[in-house]
Tab-separated table of C-alpha atoms in Angstrom:
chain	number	residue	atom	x	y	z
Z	1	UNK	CA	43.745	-3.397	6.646
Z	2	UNK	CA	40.909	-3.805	4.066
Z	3	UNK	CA	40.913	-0.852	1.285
Z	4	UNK	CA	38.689	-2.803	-1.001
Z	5	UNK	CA	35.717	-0.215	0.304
Z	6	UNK	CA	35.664	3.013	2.092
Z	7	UNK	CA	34.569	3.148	5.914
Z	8	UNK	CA	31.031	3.489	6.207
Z	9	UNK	CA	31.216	7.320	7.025
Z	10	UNK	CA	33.034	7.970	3.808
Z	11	UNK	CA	31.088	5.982	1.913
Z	12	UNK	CA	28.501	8.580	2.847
Z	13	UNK	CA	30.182	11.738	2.221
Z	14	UNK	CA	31.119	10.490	-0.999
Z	15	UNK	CA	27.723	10.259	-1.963
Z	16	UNK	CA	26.664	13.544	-0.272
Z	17	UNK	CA	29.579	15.072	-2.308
Z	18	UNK	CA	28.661	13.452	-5.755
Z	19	UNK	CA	24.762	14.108	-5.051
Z	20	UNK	CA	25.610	18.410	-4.863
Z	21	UNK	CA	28.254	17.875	-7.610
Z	22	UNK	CA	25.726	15.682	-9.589
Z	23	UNK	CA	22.263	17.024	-9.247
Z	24	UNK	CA	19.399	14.831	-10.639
Z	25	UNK	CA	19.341	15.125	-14.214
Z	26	UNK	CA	15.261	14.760	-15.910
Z	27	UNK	CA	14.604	15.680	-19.221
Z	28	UNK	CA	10.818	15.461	-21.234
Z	29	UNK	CA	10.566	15.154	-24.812
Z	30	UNK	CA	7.742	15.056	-26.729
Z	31	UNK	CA	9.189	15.598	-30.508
Z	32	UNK	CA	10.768	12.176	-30.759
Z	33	UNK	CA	7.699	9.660	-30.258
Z	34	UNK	CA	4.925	9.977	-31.942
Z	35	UNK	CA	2.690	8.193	-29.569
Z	36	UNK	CA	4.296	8.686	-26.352
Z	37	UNK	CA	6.245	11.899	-24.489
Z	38	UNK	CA	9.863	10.470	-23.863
Z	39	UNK	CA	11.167	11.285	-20.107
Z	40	UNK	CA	15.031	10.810	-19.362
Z	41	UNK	CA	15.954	10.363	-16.120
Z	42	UNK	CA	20.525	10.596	-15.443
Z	43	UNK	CA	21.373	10.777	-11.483
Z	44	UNK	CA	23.812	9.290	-9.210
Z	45	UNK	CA	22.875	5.911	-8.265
Z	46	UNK	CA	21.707	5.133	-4.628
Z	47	UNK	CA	19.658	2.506	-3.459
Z	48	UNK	CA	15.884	3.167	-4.449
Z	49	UNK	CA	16.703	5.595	-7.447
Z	50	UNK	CA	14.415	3.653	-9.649
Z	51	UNK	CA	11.550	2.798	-7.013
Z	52	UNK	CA	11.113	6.650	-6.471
Z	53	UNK	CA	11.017	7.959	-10.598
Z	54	UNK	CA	8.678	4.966	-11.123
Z	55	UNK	CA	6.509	6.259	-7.484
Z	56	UNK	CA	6.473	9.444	-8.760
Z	57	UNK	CA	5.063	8.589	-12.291
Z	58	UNK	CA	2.622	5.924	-10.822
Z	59	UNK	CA	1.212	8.818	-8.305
Z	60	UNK	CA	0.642	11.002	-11.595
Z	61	UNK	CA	-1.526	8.190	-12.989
Z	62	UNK	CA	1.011	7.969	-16.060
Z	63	UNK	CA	1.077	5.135	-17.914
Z	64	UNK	CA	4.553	3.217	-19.188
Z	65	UNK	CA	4.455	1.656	-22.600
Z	66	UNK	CA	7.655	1.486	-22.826
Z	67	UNK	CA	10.860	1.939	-20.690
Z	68	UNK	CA	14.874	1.220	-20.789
Z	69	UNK	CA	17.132	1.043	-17.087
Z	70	UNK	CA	20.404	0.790	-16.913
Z	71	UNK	CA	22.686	1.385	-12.956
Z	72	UNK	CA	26.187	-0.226	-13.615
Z	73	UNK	CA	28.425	1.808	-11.094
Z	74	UNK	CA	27.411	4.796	-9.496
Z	75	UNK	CA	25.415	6.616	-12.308
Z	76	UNK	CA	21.607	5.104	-13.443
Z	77	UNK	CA	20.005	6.359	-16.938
Z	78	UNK	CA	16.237	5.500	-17.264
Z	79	UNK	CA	14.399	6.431	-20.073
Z	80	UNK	CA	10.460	6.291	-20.014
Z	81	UNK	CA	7.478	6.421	-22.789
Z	82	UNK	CA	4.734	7.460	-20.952
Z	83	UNK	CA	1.326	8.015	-21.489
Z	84	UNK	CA	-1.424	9.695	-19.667
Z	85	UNK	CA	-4.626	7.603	-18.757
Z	86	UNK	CA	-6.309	7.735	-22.297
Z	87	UNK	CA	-3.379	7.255	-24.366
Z	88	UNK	CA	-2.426	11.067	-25.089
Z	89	UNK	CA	1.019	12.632	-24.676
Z	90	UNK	CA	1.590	14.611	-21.309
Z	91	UNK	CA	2.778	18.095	-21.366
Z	92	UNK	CA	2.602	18.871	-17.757
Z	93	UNK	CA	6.256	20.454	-17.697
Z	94	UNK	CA	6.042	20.121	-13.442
Z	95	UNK	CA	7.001	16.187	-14.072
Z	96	UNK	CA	10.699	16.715	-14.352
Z	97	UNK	CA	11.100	18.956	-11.424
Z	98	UNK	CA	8.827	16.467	-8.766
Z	99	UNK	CA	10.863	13.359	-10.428
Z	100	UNK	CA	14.334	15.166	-9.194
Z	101	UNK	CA	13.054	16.570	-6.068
Z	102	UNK	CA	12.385	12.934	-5.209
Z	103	UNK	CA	15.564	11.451	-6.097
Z	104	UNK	CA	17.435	14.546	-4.286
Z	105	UNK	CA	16.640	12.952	-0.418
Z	106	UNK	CA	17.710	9.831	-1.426
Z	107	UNK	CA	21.392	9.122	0.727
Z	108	UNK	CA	21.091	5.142	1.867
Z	109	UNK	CA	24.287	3.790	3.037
Z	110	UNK	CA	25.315	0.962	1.055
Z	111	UNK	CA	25.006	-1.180	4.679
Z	112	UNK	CA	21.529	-0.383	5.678
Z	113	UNK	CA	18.484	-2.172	5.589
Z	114	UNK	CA	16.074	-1.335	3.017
Z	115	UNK	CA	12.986	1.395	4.791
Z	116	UNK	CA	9.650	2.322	3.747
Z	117	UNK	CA	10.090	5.233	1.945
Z	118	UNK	CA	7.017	7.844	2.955
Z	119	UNK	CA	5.576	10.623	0.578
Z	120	UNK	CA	6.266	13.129	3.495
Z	121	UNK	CA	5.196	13.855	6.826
Z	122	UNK	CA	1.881	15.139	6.640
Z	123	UNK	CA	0.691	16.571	10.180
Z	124	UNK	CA	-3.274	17.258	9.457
Z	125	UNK	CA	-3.901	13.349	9.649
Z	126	UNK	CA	-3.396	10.606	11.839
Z	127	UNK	CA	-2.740	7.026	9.864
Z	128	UNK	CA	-4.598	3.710	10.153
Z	129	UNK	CA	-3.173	0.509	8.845
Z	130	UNK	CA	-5.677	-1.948	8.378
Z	131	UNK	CA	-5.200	-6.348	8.009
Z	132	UNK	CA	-8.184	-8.799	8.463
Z	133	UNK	CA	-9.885	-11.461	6.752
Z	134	UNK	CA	-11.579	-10.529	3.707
Z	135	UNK	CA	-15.511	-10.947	3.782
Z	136	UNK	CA	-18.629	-9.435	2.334
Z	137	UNK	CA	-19.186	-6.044	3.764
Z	138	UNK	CA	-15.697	-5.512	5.920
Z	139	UNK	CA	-14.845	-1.884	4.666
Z	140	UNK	CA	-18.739	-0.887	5.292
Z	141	UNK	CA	-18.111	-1.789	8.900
Z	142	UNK	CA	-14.558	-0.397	9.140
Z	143	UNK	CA	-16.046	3.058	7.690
Z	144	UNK	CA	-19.061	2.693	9.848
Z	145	UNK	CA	-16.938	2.808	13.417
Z	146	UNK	CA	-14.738	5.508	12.307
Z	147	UNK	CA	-17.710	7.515	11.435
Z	148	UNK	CA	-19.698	6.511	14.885
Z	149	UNK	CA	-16.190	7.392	16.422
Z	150	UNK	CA	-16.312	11.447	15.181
Z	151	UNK	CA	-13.153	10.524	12.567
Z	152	UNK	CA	-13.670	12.158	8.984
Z	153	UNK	CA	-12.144	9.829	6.588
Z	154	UNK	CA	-9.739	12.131	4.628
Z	155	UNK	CA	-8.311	9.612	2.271
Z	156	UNK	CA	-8.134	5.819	1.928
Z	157	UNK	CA	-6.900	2.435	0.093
Z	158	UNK	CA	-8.246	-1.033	0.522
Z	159	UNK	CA	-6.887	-4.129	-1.505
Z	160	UNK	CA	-8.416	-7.634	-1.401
Z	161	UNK	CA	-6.355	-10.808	-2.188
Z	162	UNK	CA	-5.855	-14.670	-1.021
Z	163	UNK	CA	-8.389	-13.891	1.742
Z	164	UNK	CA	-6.940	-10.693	3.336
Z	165	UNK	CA	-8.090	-7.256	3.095
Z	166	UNK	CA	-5.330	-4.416	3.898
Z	167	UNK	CA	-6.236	-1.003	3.927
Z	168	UNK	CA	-4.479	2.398	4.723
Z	169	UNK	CA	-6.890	5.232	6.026
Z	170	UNK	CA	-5.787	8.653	6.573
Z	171	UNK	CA	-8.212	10.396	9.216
Z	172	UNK	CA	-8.428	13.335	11.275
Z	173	UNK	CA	-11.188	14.890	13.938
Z	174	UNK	CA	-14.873	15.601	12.596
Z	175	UNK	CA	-14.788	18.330	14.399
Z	176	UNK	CA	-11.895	20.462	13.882
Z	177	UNK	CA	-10.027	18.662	11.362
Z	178	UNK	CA	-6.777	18.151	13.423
Z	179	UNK	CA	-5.144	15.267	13.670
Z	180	UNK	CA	-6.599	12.691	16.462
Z	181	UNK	CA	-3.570	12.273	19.158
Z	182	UNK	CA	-5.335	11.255	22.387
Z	183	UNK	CA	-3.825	8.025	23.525
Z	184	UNK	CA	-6.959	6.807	25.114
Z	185	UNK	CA	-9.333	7.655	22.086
Z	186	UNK	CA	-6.532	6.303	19.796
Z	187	UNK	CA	-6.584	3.126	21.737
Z	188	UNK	CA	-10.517	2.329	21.626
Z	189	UNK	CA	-10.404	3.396	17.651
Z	190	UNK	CA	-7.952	-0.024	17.283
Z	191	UNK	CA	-9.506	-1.705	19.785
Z	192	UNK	CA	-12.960	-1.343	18.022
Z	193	UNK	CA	-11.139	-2.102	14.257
Z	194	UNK	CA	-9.365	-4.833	15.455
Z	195	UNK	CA	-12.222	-6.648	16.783
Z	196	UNK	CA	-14.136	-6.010	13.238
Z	197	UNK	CA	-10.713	-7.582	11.517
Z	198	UNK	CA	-10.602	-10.024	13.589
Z	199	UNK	CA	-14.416	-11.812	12.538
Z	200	UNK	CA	-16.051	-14.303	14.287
Z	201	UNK	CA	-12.964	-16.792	13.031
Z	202	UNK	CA	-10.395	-14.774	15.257
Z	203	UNK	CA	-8.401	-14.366	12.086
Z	204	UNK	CA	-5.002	-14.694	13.600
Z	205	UNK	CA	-3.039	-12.017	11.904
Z	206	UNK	CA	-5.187	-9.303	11.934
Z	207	UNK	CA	-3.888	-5.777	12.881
Z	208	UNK	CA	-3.822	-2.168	13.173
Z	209	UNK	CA	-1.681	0.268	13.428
Z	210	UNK	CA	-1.553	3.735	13.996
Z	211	UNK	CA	0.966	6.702	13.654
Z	212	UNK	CA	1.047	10.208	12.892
Z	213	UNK	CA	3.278	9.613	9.812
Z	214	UNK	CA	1.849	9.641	6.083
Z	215	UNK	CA	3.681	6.861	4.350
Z	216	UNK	CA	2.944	6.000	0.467
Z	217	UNK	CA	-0.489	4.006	0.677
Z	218	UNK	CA	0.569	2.262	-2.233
Z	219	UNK	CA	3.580	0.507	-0.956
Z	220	UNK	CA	2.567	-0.119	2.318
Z	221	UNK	CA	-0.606	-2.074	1.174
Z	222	UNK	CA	2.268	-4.114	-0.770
Z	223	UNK	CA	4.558	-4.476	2.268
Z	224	UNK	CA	1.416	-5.120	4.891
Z	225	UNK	CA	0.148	-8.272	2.508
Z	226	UNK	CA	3.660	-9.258	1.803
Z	227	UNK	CA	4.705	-9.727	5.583
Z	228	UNK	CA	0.946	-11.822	5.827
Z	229	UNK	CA	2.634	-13.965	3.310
Z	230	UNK	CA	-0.672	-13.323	0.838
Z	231	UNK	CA	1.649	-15.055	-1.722
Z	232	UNK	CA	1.688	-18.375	0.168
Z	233	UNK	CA	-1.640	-20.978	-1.493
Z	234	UNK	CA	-2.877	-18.339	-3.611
Z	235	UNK	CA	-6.400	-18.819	-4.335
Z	236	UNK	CA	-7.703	-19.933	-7.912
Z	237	UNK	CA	-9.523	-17.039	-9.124
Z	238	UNK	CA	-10.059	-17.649	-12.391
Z	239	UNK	CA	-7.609	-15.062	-13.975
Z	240	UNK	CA	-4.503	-15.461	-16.045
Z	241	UNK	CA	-1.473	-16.422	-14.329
Z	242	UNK	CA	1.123	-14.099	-14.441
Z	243	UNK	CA	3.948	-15.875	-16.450
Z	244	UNK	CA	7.588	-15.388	-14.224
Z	245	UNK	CA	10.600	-17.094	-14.906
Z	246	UNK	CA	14.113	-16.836	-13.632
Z	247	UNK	CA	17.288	-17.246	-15.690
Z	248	UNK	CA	21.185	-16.941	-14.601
Z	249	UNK	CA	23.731	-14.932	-16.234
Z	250	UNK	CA	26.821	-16.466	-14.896
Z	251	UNK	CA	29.130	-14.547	-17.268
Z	252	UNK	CA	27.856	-10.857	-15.440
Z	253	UNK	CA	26.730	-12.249	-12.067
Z	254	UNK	CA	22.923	-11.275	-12.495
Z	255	UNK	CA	19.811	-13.672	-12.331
Z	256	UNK	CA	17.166	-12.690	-15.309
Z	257	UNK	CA	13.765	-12.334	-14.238
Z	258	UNK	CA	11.093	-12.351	-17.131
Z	259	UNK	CA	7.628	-10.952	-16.052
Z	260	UNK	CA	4.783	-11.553	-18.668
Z	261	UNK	CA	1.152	-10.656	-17.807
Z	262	UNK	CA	-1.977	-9.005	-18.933
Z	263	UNK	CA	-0.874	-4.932	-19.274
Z	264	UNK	CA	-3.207	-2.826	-17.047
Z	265	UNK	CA	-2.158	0.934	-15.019
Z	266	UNK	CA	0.761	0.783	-12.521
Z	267	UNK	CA	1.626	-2.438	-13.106
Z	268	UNK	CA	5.409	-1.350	-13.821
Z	269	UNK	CA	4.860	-0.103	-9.792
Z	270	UNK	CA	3.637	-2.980	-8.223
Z	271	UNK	CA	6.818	-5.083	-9.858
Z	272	UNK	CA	9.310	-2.688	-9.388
Z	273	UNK	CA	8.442	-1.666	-5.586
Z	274	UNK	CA	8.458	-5.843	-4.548
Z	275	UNK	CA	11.799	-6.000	-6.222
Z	276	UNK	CA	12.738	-3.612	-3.931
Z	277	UNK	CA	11.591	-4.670	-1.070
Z	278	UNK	CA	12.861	-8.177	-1.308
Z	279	UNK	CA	15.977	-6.150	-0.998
Z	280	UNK	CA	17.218	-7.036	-4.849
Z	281	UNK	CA	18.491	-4.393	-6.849
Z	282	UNK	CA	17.559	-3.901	-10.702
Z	283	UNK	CA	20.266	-3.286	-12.543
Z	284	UNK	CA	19.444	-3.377	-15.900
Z	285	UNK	CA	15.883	-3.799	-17.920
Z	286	UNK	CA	13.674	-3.626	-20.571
Z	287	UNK	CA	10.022	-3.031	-20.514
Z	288	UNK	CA	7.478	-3.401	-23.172
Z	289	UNK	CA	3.378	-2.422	-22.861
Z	290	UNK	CA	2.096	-1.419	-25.802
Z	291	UNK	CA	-0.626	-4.124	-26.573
Z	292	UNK	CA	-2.758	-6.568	-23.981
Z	293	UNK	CA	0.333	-8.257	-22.918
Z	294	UNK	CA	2.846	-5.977	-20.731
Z	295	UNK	CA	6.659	-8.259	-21.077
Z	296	UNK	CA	9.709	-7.376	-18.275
Z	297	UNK	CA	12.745	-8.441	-18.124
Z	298	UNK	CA	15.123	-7.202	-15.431
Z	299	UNK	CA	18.623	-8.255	-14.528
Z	300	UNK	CA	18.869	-8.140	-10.840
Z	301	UNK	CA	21.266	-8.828	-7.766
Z	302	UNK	CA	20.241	-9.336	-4.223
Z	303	UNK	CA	21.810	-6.410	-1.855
Z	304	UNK	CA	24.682	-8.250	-0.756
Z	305	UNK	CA	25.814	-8.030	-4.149
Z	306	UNK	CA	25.355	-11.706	-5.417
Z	307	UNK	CA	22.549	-12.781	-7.501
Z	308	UNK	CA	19.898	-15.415	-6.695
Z	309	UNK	CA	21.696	-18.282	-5.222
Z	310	UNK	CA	19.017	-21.359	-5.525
Z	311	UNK	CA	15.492	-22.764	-6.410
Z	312	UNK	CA	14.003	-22.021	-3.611
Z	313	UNK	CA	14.931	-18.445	-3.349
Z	314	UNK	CA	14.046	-18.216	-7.242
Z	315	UNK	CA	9.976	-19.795	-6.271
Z	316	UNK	CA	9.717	-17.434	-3.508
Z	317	UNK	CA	10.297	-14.469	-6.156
Z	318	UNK	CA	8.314	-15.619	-8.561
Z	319	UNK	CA	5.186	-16.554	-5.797
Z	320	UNK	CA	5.777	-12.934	-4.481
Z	321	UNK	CA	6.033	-11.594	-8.061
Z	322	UNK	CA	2.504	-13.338	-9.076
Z	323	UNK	CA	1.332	-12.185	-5.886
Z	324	UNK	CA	1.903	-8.316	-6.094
Z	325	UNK	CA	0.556	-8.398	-9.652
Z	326	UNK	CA	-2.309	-9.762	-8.976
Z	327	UNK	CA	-3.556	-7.690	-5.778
Z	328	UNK	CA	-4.244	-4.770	-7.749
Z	329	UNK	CA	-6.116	-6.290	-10.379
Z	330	UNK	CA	-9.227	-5.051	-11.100
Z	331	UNK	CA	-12.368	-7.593	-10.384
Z	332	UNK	CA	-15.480	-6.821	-10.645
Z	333	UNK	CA	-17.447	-3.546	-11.706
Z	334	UNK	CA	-15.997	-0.107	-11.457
Z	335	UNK	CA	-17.553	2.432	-9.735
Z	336	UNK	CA	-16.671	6.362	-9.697
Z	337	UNK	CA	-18.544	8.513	-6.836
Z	338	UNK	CA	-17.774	12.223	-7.684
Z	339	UNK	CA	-20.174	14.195	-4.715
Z	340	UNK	CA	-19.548	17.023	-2.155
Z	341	UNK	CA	-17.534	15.555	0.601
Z	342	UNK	CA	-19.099	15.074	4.146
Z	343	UNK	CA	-18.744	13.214	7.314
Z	344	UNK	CA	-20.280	9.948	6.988
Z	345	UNK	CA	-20.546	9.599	3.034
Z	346	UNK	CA	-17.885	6.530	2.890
Z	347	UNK	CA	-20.085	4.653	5.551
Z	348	UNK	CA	-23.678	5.666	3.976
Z	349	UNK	CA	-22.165	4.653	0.266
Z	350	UNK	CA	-20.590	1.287	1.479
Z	351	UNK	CA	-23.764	0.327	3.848
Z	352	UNK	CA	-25.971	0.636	0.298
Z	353	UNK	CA	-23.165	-1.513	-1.549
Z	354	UNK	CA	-23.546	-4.010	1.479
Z	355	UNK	CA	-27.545	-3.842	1.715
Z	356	UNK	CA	-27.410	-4.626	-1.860
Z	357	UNK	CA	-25.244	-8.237	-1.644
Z	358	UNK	CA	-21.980	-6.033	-3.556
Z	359	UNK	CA	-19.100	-6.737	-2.368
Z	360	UNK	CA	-15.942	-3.598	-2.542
Z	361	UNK	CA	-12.623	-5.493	-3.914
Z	362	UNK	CA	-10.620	-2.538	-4.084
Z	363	UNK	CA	-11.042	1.428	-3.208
Z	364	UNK	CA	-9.638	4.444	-3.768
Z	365	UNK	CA	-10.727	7.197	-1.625
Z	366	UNK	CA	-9.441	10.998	-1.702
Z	367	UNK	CA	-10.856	14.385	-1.223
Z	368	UNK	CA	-10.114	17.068	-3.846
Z	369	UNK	CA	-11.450	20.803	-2.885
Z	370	UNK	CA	-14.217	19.689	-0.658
Z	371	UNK	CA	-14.969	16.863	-3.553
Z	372	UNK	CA	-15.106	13.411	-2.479
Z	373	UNK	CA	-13.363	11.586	-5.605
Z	374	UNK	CA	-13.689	7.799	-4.608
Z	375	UNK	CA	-13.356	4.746	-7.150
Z	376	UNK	CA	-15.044	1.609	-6.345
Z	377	UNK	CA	-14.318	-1.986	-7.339
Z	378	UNK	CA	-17.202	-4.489	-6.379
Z	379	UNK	CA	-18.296	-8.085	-7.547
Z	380	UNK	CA	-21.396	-10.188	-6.084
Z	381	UNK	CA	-20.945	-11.202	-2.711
Z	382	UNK	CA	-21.856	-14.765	-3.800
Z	383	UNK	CA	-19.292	-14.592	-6.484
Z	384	UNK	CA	-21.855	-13.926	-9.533
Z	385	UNK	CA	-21.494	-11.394	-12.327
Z	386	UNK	CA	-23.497	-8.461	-10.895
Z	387	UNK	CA	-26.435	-7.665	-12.620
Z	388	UNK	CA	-27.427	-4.640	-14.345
Z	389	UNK	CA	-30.161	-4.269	-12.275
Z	390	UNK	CA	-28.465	-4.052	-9.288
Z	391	UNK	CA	-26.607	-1.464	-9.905
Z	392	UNK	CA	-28.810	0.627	-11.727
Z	393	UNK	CA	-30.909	0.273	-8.254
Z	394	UNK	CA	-27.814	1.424	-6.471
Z	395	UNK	CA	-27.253	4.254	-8.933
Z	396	UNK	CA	-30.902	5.417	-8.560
Z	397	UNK	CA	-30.358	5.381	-4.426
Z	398	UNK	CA	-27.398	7.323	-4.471
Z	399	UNK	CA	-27.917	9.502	-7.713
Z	400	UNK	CA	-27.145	8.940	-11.471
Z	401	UNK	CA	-25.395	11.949	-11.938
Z	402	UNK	CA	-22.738	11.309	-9.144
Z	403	UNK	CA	-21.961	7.066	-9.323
Z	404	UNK	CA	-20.810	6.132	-12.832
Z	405	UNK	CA	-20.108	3.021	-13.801
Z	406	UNK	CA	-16.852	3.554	-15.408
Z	407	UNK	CA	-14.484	1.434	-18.007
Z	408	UNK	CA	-10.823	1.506	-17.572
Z	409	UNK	CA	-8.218	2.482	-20.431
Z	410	UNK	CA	-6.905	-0.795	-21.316
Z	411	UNK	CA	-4.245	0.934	-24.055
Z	412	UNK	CA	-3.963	-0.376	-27.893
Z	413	UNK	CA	-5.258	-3.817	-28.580
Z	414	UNK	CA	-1.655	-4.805	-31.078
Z	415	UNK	CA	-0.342	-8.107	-30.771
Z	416	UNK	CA	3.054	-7.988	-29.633
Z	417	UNK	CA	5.434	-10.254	-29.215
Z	418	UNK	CA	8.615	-11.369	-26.919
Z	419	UNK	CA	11.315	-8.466	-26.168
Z	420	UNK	CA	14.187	-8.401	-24.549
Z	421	UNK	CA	17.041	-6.234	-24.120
Z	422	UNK	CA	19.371	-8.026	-26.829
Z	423	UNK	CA	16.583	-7.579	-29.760
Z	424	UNK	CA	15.599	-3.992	-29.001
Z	425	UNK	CA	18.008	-1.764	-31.027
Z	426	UNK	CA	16.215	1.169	-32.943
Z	427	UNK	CA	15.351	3.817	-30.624
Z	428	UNK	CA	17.136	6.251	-29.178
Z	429	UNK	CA	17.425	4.731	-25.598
Z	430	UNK	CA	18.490	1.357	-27.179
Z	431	UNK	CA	21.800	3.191	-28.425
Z	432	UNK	CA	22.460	4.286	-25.251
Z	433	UNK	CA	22.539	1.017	-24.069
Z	434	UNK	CA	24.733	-0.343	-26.735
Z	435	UNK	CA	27.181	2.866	-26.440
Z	436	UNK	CA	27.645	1.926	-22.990
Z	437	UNK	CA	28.711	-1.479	-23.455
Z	438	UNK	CA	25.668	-3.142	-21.894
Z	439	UNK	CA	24.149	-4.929	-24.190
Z	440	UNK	CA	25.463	-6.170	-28.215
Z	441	UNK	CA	23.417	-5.837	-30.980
């Protein structure tokens, strides 16, 4: 008999047991930096410990400049320097509670596959998960049909990259807000999307999907682009390459994986969540964003417990890596609509973008106390710089005071150079490390 491992069903008691003996641990400290407020994070270890603090810091628009992970065993420590949006300190003392009421559902057997991990079930809207083609005026005609269908667009996300567009849209009924159930108006609702995917190409791999589930818009726009294999012939777009390598470390069993790329907001995310979902683990790592260049480094395993094994499997993690940096990345001109919500708005706003040759690389829709709060990204549909005129004529049609053209924080403009975990040894979270036995000065 085998006792190298406890049975599956103790294996999950145990961490049931060591989860109520151990509660999630998240501290905030905004004495010892004097640039950045210092969060702690000490809780048992369970698969997707690290994915959820770093969700829950991306969802509060908080930006990482700096950051130390360590997981050895069945304990984590993380420490964070975070940021908000314009480069202050945060004193929002709510962050340390929703960081451990996140971690506190977390119970994954060590045997199970890894899941999408939803923000909740959320039963005023009915989902819509969008794939098609990428082309000049798509998300006008998506938003269009929902709105000739009676659906009020509560919320949305739509990323554009290697010729796809994913989206996720949260709806409900126009007319009494509910969610929309009815299998048969359900089923002419996709029907109607898919054929708009779809183009007159019949791209192949268009889909949607619908459920009554609220999943994390975020990821899934990762995962839904990821299983289209966006990463495969990735197009030349004229930006800078990520820069990923992958190094062994025979003598501890990890591989090294060194991320270097331009630093923009929730890039720390996007890195972290395709880690996870290519089912490795992050075990150790350093992170380093204070100046244009954000630099990575994490020492990783797969989940069977064995690192990466040979080339190939090392270029399909650095083509997914380059991939899932790049699909958020900001082209074109951004655009902030702040307006009283109504039925209809998304499609009137996106028909004027379309009637005007823009076309919308990214969006982010919500509604916030009757506000609609959406955030445009949108280039020349014949792949020009847009010109000023054009969207002052936009501005004009749908008012100056409520479409900004807006710039995005891009953090101090230092020079900084390669870090890793070995020459980082003079803050607090760096001692930690070296108390611990992880890492020698």
């Amino acid at each position: 008999m085998d006792f190298s491992r406890p049975s599956p069903s103790v294996e999950y008691e145990l961490q049931k047991l060591s989860n109520r003996l151990n509660p999630p641990r998240v501290t905030m400290d905004n004495a010892y930096c004097k640039t950045a407020t210092l969060i702690e994070v000490d809780s048992v270890n369970t698969v997707g410990s690290l994915l959820k603090v770093v969700q829950v810091l991306n969802d509060l628009n908080l930006i990482i400049t700096k950051a130390y992970i360590t997981s050895d065993g069945r304990w984590f420590m993380d420490i964070f320097y975070v940021t908000d949006e314009c480069g202050n300190k945060v004193y929002d003392e709510e962050i340390p509670q929703l960081i451990q009421e996140a971690l506190k559902p977390i119970l994954v057997h060590w045997f199970e596959p890894m899941r999408t991990v939803d923000v909740g079930s959320n039963a005023k809207y009915t989902t819509i998960e969008l794939l098609g083609r990428d082309r000049p005026g798509l998300l006008s005609e998506i938003f269009a049909i929902l709105t000739d269908l009676k659906c009020n667009i509560v919320s949305a996300q739509a990323w554009t990259h290697n010729s796809r567009m994913a989206s996720v849209v949260y709806i409900n009924d126009e007319s009494n807000l509910s969610p929309i159930d009815d299998p048969d108006r359900l089923s002419n609702i996709k029907k109607l999307l898919l054929s708009v995917l779809k183009g007159n190409q019949e791209w192949p791999s268009a889909n949607t999907a619908i459920s009554v589930d609220s999943t994390h818009a975020q990821r899934r726009l990762h995962q839904i682009l990821y299983a289209d294999r966006d990463f495969d012939d990735q197009d030349a777009d004229g930006r800078v390459k990520p820069s990923v390598t992958i190094e062994d470390c025979a003598e501890r069993g990890y591989s090294v994986l060194h991320v270097i790329c331009p630093d923009r907001p929730k890039l720390i995310f996007d890195t972290v969540c395709t880690i996870t979902d290519m089912e490795y683990v992050i075990f150790h790592g350093s992170i380093y964003a204070q100046g244009p260049e954000a630099e990575q480094e994490y020492f990783i395993r797969h989940t069977d417990g064995f690192p990466i094994s040979s080339e190939g499997e090392k270029q399909r993690v650095i083509q997914c890596l380059e991939a899932a940096i790049k699909r958020r990345a900001s082209d074109g001109i951004r655009l902030e609509l702040c307006i009283d919500d109504r039925v209809g708005l998304l499609s009137d706003v996106t028909r004027i973008f379309r009637e005007n040759g823009l076309s919308v690389t990214r969006a982010e829709v919500s509604t916030r106390d009757k506000q609609a709060v959406n955030i445009f990204y949108v280039t020349d549909a014949s792949g020009v710089p847009v010109k000023c005129e054009t969207i002052e004529a936009i501005r004009n049609e749908i008012g100056l005071s409520v479409l900004r053209v807006k710039e995005e924080f891009k953090g101090s403009t230092e020079k900084t150079g390669r870090v890793s975990l070995a020459s980082l040894f003079r803050s607090k979270s760096e001692k930690i490390l070296s108390n611990l036995g992880i890492i020698k000065p």
